[in-house]
Amino acid sequence: MNLFANQNILLIGLSTIIGLFAVFYWSQKIKQNRLQLLTSFQLLPKLTPNLSFKQQILKLCLFVLGITFLFLGLARPQWGSERRRAQPSGIDILIALDVSKSMLARDVRPNRLERVKLSISNLLDRVEGDRLGLIAFSGSAFLQCPLTLDHQAFTKTLNDLQIGIIKQPGTDISRPIEEAIHSFSKDDTDRFLILLSDGEDLEGKGLKQAKEAAKDGVKIYTIGIGAKEGSRIPMDSLGQPARNFLRDPQGQTVITKLDESSLRAIADATQGKYFSLGPTGEGLAKVLGILQSIGQQKKREQLSTKLPIDRYSFFVFVGFLFLCLEMLTSKLSKTLSHSVSVCTIFLLFYFSGCLKQDNVKRAEEALESGNPAQAAEFFKAEINATISIGNPTDPRLFLNAGLADLQAGNLQNAEESLEVSLDANLDDPAIQAKALNGLGNIYYIRANKFLDERNIAEARKAWEQSIKYYESSSLIDGNVKAKQNLESLNKQIQERINALICKISGKIWRDINGDGKPQEVEPDLQGYVYWDKDENGEHNKTSEPIIQSNDQGIFSFEWISDKYPTSIRLGTKLAESNQSQNSFLLPMLPPPPPPENPSFVKNYYLDLNKPGEKVIGMPYRAAPIIKGQVWKDENGNGSKDPEDKQYVSAKLYLDQNGNFQYDQNETAFEPAEDGSFAQPVPPGQYSVCIQPQNPDANITFPIEENKAYLVWTDFESKSENLDFGIQDNNQQDQNSSSQQNQPQPNPPEDQEDNENAEPQPLPEEINALYERLLQEMESKSEPLEQEVEAVQSITSGRDY
């Protein structure tokens, strides 16, 4: 081990010293020669009493010694060693985003691509200090933004992503993984890839490439986008109604479905995790939360290196001391005064640390006098003074400054100081425990502030963070105060949250037996529950929040209110998968309290007497339906023969007063083009009658005198085979029937696809009947008695 780090400086110093001696010798020689020209050598001491050769030799020696020690200091003498710690940099995260046409699907708002872009932009603050990169892919992949700490540049590149930016169509998941492997630096130790796609690996190479990535140390987190049941892909511009949908070469509408199995297999192959995106980006938030914790852990880790200790300060000090003595050897008062000034300035500069104000003592006095804000300023002044002279700062100064700011209510400054004290000293458990306890207090205060603002979501986040700090503090050295704070936090925060929240849960199901209680044999229904602010029984997408149940019909949400008791109105509707053209499912909601009309039910009137838990039921029942056929009885024999055709020139009605004649207040409807009818009606007893448009037409069936059917209807029942035969020899009716029997042109292909994809809305008369039915029926629904396990709310959007 070399004693001097810069040995070349020693050679330069030696050359300089030799040069000084040479210059001194020649200067003295020339000086004596010139003086001898003026006088003799014996008279010279008498003529120049202030000129002493010994004094010149002394000054030269002092000057040379000063220069020697300065050069020794410049050569950086080193002996002994110490361990120095350096904080590592953040982690590297690449985000691979699917930009294939399937991202145009609108099962989340506004569409899948825009939803993902918004989710990423909103969550960037979670990976502050980490390098981010962006890969766009479809049939191929391209690195749109290399790894960078400039998150603004990353956001601009993300916002510029559009469908079609990758020319090669399709979805090849192996391409972004391969691109990510090449994009990471070889010296990167933490490599993370977030892959967002629907999982439809059309090329089937994703899993194989993921295994190769695992060998290179890349960990892949996959996020699924889309719905398992599939969704169509609109080609219309965003903001316009979806009318034109993507088709395959055979003309069939393309349905994009989520393939979770392939995405989960890719994540498992690299020891990553799979999440579903969720309607507001919950899956991405979970992934970034995991990476954030990894980044924070790495930030707290410190790399230890054994380095030699520099000892140059002593040599520099001695060198300046000899130079000062050299100047003091002069007899001239001017030179002496100048020398004293220089020495004084030097000593003041060198020992400034010893003469600085006692900021710590003043800070303690400020705390005793009840002024924590001023105490924090004194602690910070002490920190700045220590840093200015290049000395290491005691972590306790940051701890005291943070605690003083916390006491003064300056939470942001307190958090910064406590974080520094936590990072600056990993060898003192007591300091770490106090810093963690202080950070727990900060987030505890924030949780209470959020509760004052009725911001439950942020309050819970602060609450969870506070618990983490308290638990960490108690684990380090068994901090009793941290344990007490943790118990107090759990009790007080939970009490405040519980005082604001009523957890409402329930189930949507088909109540076949009508008892208002779900049975095992009764099918579950997937649907939606929304806050009916307008109290009109219809969902307003812009102002009324909505949640979606799970596949078992279970829903759960939290209602936040400043005061109890209170009341809300809830609406419900079924998901498209539960709609049927053969039966009309109606919600059986309990009647509202007086003075409202109990026969006119539009929504669920729910009283919340106190915070806590509330279990409700949303049963649906099938409306009663009467079905039959109207045919033209050519021979009038009262039976339907093979040659008989449909008959549509008639009106069917429900006779309610028993006169077997159509009255204006009675429900009427017409048969379909094929002569059939299927009409939902309110529960009750009816006489189903028919009235031909031609008054001369003869009703040949049924053969009873009143030519009507007496039916009793109820929910979950159908009255079928209510057939009517009409003998009508009128030529106009024959022409009409002939025209009706002509083959109808095939509907456009778009219409066929739409009918196959989703049920058509009810006709206007059915909607009118539905309103009337709501007014006439008497609900049997009542709150569920058994406990329905609350699950996490599923919002109305679909993942993609």
PDB file of C-alpha atoms in Angstrom, residues 448-564:
ATOM      1  CA  ASN A 448     -57.155  12.504  10.596  1.00  0.00           C
ATOM      2  CA  LYS A 449     -57.014  15.493   8.240  1.00  0.00           C
ATOM      3  CA  PHE A 450     -58.356  13.386   5.380  1.00  0.00           C
ATOM      4  CA  LEU A 451     -61.159  12.186   7.640  1.00  0.00           C
ATOM      5  CA  ASP A 452     -62.003  15.812   8.429  1.00  0.00           C
ATOM      6  CA  GLU A 453     -62.359  16.300   4.668  1.00  0.00           C
ATOM      7  CA  ARG A 454     -64.461  13.087   4.369  1.00  0.00           C
ATOM      8  CA  ASN A 455     -61.797  11.622   2.068  1.00  0.00           C
ATOM      9  CA  ILE A 456     -61.989   8.031   3.262  1.00  0.00           C
ATOM     10  CA  ALA A 457     -59.811   6.586   0.486  1.00  0.00           C
ATOM     11  CA  GLU A 458     -56.818   8.842   1.222  1.00  0.00           C
ATOM     12  CA  ALA A 459     -57.373   8.477   4.961  1.00  0.00           C
ATOM     13  CA  ARG A 460     -57.077   4.722   4.653  1.00  0.00           C
ATOM     14  CA  LYS A 461     -53.884   5.035   2.615  1.00  0.00           C
ATOM     15  CA  ALA A 462     -52.340   7.304   5.251  1.00  0.00           C
ATOM     16  CA  TRP A 463     -53.610   4.976   7.950  1.00  0.00           C
ATOM     17  CA  GLU A 464     -51.979   1.937   6.370  1.00  0.00           C
ATOM     18  CA  GLN A 465     -48.693   3.818   5.900  1.00  0.00           C
ATOM     19  CA  SER A 466     -48.737   4.962   9.509  1.00  0.00           C
ATOM     20  CA  ILE A 467     -49.264   1.394  10.712  1.00  0.00           C
ATOM     21  CA  LYS A 468     -46.283   0.234   8.648  1.00  0.00           C
ATOM     22  CA  TYR A 469     -44.007   2.842  10.254  1.00  0.00           C
ATOM     23  CA  TYR A 470     -45.224   2.071  13.775  1.00  0.00           C
ATOM     24  CA  GLU A 471     -44.769  -1.667  13.272  1.00  0.00           C
ATOM     25  CA  SER A 472     -41.260  -1.150  11.847  1.00  0.00           C
ATOM     26  CA  SER A 473     -40.345   1.045  14.817  1.00  0.00           C
ATOM     27  CA  SER A 474     -41.578  -1.494  17.339  1.00  0.00           C
ATOM     28  CA  LEU A 475     -39.737  -4.330  15.593  1.00  0.00           C
ATOM     29  CA  ILE A 476     -36.355  -2.549  15.612  1.00  0.00           C
ATOM     30  CA  ASP A 477     -35.869  -2.186  19.352  1.00  0.00           C
ATOM     31  CA  GLY A 478     -39.201  -3.038  20.903  1.00  0.00           C
ATOM     32  CA  ASN A 479     -40.190   0.631  21.036  1.00  0.00           C
ATOM     33  CA  VAL A 480     -42.937   0.750  23.677  1.00  0.00           C
ATOM     34  CA  LYS A 481     -44.135   4.147  22.546  1.00  0.00           C
ATOM     35  CA  ALA A 482     -44.564   2.886  18.997  1.00  0.00           C
ATOM     36  CA  LYS A 483     -46.668  -0.024  20.254  1.00  0.00           C
ATOM     37  CA  GLN A 484     -48.843   2.371  22.230  1.00  0.00           C
ATOM     38  CA  ASN A 485     -49.222   4.640  19.203  1.00  0.00           C
ATOM     39  CA  LEU A 486     -50.157   1.662  17.044  1.00  0.00           C
ATOM     40  CA  GLU A 487     -52.889   0.557  19.443  1.00  0.00           C
ATOM     41  CA  SER A 488     -54.191   4.116  19.706  1.00  0.00           C
ATOM     42  CA  LEU A 489     -54.167   4.532  15.931  1.00  0.00           C
ATOM     43  CA  ASN A 490     -56.090   1.328  15.295  1.00  0.00           C
ATOM     44  CA  LYS A 491     -58.716   2.331  17.814  1.00  0.00           C
ATOM     45  CA  GLN A 492     -59.153   6.019  17.034  1.00  0.00           C
ATOM     46  CA  ILE A 493     -58.953   5.894  13.235  1.00  0.00           C
ATOM     47  CA  GLN A 494     -61.219   2.869  13.027  1.00  0.00           C
ATOM     48  CA  GLU A 495     -63.761   4.588  15.255  1.00  0.00           C
ATOM     49  CA  ARG A 496     -63.722   7.712  13.088  1.00  0.00           C
ATOM     50  CA  ILE A 497     -64.052   5.746   9.851  1.00  0.00           C
ATOM     51  CA  ASN A 498     -66.798   3.553  11.265  1.00  0.00           C
ATOM     52  CA  ALA A 499     -68.700   6.652  12.344  1.00  0.00           C
ATOM     53  CA  LEU A 500     -68.881   7.800   8.710  1.00  0.00           C
ATOM     54  CA  ILE A 501     -69.404   4.567   6.787  1.00  0.00           C
ATOM     55  CA  CYS A 502     -72.299   2.216   6.291  1.00  0.00           C
ATOM     56  CA  LYS A 503     -71.275  -0.879   4.367  1.00  0.00           C
ATOM     57  CA  ILE A 504     -74.114  -1.966   2.098  1.00  0.00           C
ATOM     58  CA  SER A 505     -74.023  -5.424   0.584  1.00  0.00           C
ATOM     59  CA  GLY A 506     -76.525  -7.711  -1.018  1.00  0.00           C
ATOM     60  CA  LYS A 507     -77.382 -10.028  -3.857  1.00  0.00           C
ATOM     61  CA  ILE A 508     -79.134  -9.959  -7.225  1.00  0.00           C
ATOM     62  CA  TRP A 509     -80.979 -13.142  -8.105  1.00  0.00           C
ATOM     63  CA  ARG A 510     -84.082 -14.510  -9.832  1.00  0.00           C
ATOM     64  CA  ASP A 511     -86.740 -15.004  -7.183  1.00  0.00           C
ATOM     65  CA  ILE A 512     -88.670 -17.878  -8.743  1.00  0.00           C
ATOM     66  CA  ASN A 513     -90.863 -18.720  -5.739  1.00  0.00           C
ATOM     67  CA  GLY A 514     -91.432 -15.063  -4.838  1.00  0.00           C
ATOM     68  CA  ASP A 515     -90.533 -15.283  -1.155  1.00  0.00           C
ATOM     69  CA  GLY A 516     -87.908 -12.526  -1.357  1.00  0.00           C
ATOM     70  CA  LYS A 517     -85.155 -14.847  -0.122  1.00  0.00           C
ATOM     71  CA  PRO A 518     -82.473 -16.470  -2.305  1.00  0.00           C
ATOM     72  CA  GLN A 519     -82.641 -20.246  -2.551  1.00  0.00           C
ATOM     73  CA  GLU A 520     -79.977 -22.636  -3.810  1.00  0.00           C
ATOM     74  CA  VAL A 521     -82.127 -23.649  -6.781  1.00  0.00           C
ATOM     75  CA  GLU A 522     -82.730 -20.043  -7.838  1.00  0.00           C
ATOM     76  CA  PRO A 523     -80.244 -18.673 -10.393  1.00  0.00           C
ATOM     77  CA  ASP A 524     -77.868 -15.827  -9.588  1.00  0.00           C
ATOM     78  CA  LEU A 525     -77.981 -12.760 -11.803  1.00  0.00           C
ATOM     79  CA  GLN A 526     -75.069 -10.510 -12.688  1.00  0.00           C
ATOM     80  CA  GLY A 527     -76.160  -6.899 -12.688  1.00  0.00           C
ATOM     81  CA  TYR A 528     -75.579  -3.345 -11.546  1.00  0.00           C
ATOM     82  CA  VAL A 529     -76.588  -1.247  -8.549  1.00  0.00           C
ATOM     83  CA  TYR A 530     -76.472   2.553  -8.785  1.00  0.00           C
ATOM     84  CA  TRP A 531     -77.296   5.587  -6.693  1.00  0.00           C
ATOM     85  CA  ASP A 532     -80.523   6.965  -8.148  1.00  0.00           C
ATOM     86  CA  LYS A 533     -79.896  10.636  -7.418  1.00  0.00           C
ATOM     87  CA  ASP A 534     -82.625  11.791  -9.812  1.00  0.00           C
ATOM     88  CA  GLU A 535     -85.148   9.352  -8.271  1.00  0.00           C
ATOM     89  CA  ASN A 536     -86.471   8.535 -11.733  1.00  0.00           C
ATOM     90  CA  GLY A 537     -85.590   4.844 -11.847  1.00  0.00           C
ATOM     91  CA  GLU A 538     -83.092   5.344 -14.693  1.00  0.00           C
ATOM     92  CA  HIS A 539     -79.310   5.445 -14.533  1.00  0.00           C
ATOM     93  CA  ASN A 540     -77.654   8.744 -15.433  1.00  0.00           C
ATOM     94  CA  LYS A 541     -74.147   7.812 -16.560  1.00  0.00           C
ATOM     95  CA  THR A 542     -72.710  11.280 -15.972  1.00  0.00           C
ATOM     96  CA  SER A 543     -73.814  11.894 -12.386  1.00  0.00           C
ATOM     97  CA  GLU A 544     -74.893   8.633 -10.754  1.00  0.00           C
ATOM     98  CA  PRO A 545     -72.195   6.220  -9.462  1.00  0.00           C
ATOM     99  CA  ILE A 546     -72.663   2.568 -10.364  1.00  0.00           C
ATOM    100  CA  ILE A 547     -71.075  -0.731  -9.326  1.00  0.00           C
ATOM    101  CA  GLN A 548     -71.279  -4.174 -10.883  1.00  0.00           C
ATOM    102  CA  SER A 549     -71.913  -7.385  -9.005  1.00  0.00           C
ATOM    103  CA  ASN A 550     -69.752 -10.459  -9.376  1.00  0.00           C
ATOM    104  CA  ASP A 551     -70.821 -13.599 -11.236  1.00  0.00           C
ATOM    105  CA  GLN A 552     -72.805 -14.774  -8.184  1.00  0.00           C
ATOM    106  CA  GLY A 553     -74.781 -11.523  -8.060  1.00  0.00           C
ATOM    107  CA  ILE A 554     -73.021 -10.345  -4.887  1.00  0.00           C
ATOM    108  CA  PHE A 555     -72.340  -6.619  -4.615  1.00  0.00           C
ATOM    109  CA  SER A 556     -70.881  -4.440  -1.896  1.00  0.00           C
ATOM    110  CA  PHE A 557     -70.096  -0.756  -1.476  1.00  0.00           C
ATOM    111  CA  GLU A 558     -69.575   1.828   1.248  1.00  0.00           C
ATOM    112  CA  TRP A 559     -71.854   4.781   1.858  1.00  0.00           C
ATOM    113  CA  ILE A 560     -70.216   7.800   3.501  1.00  0.00           C
ATOM    114  CA  SER A 561     -72.367  10.294   5.384  1.00  0.00           C
ATOM    115  CA  ASP A 562     -71.677  13.110   7.840  1.00  0.00           C
ATOM    116  CA  LYS A 563     -74.741  12.299   9.871  1.00  0.00           C
ATOM    117  CA  TYR A 564     -77.123   9.450  10.561  1.00  0.00           C
TER     118      TYR A 564
END
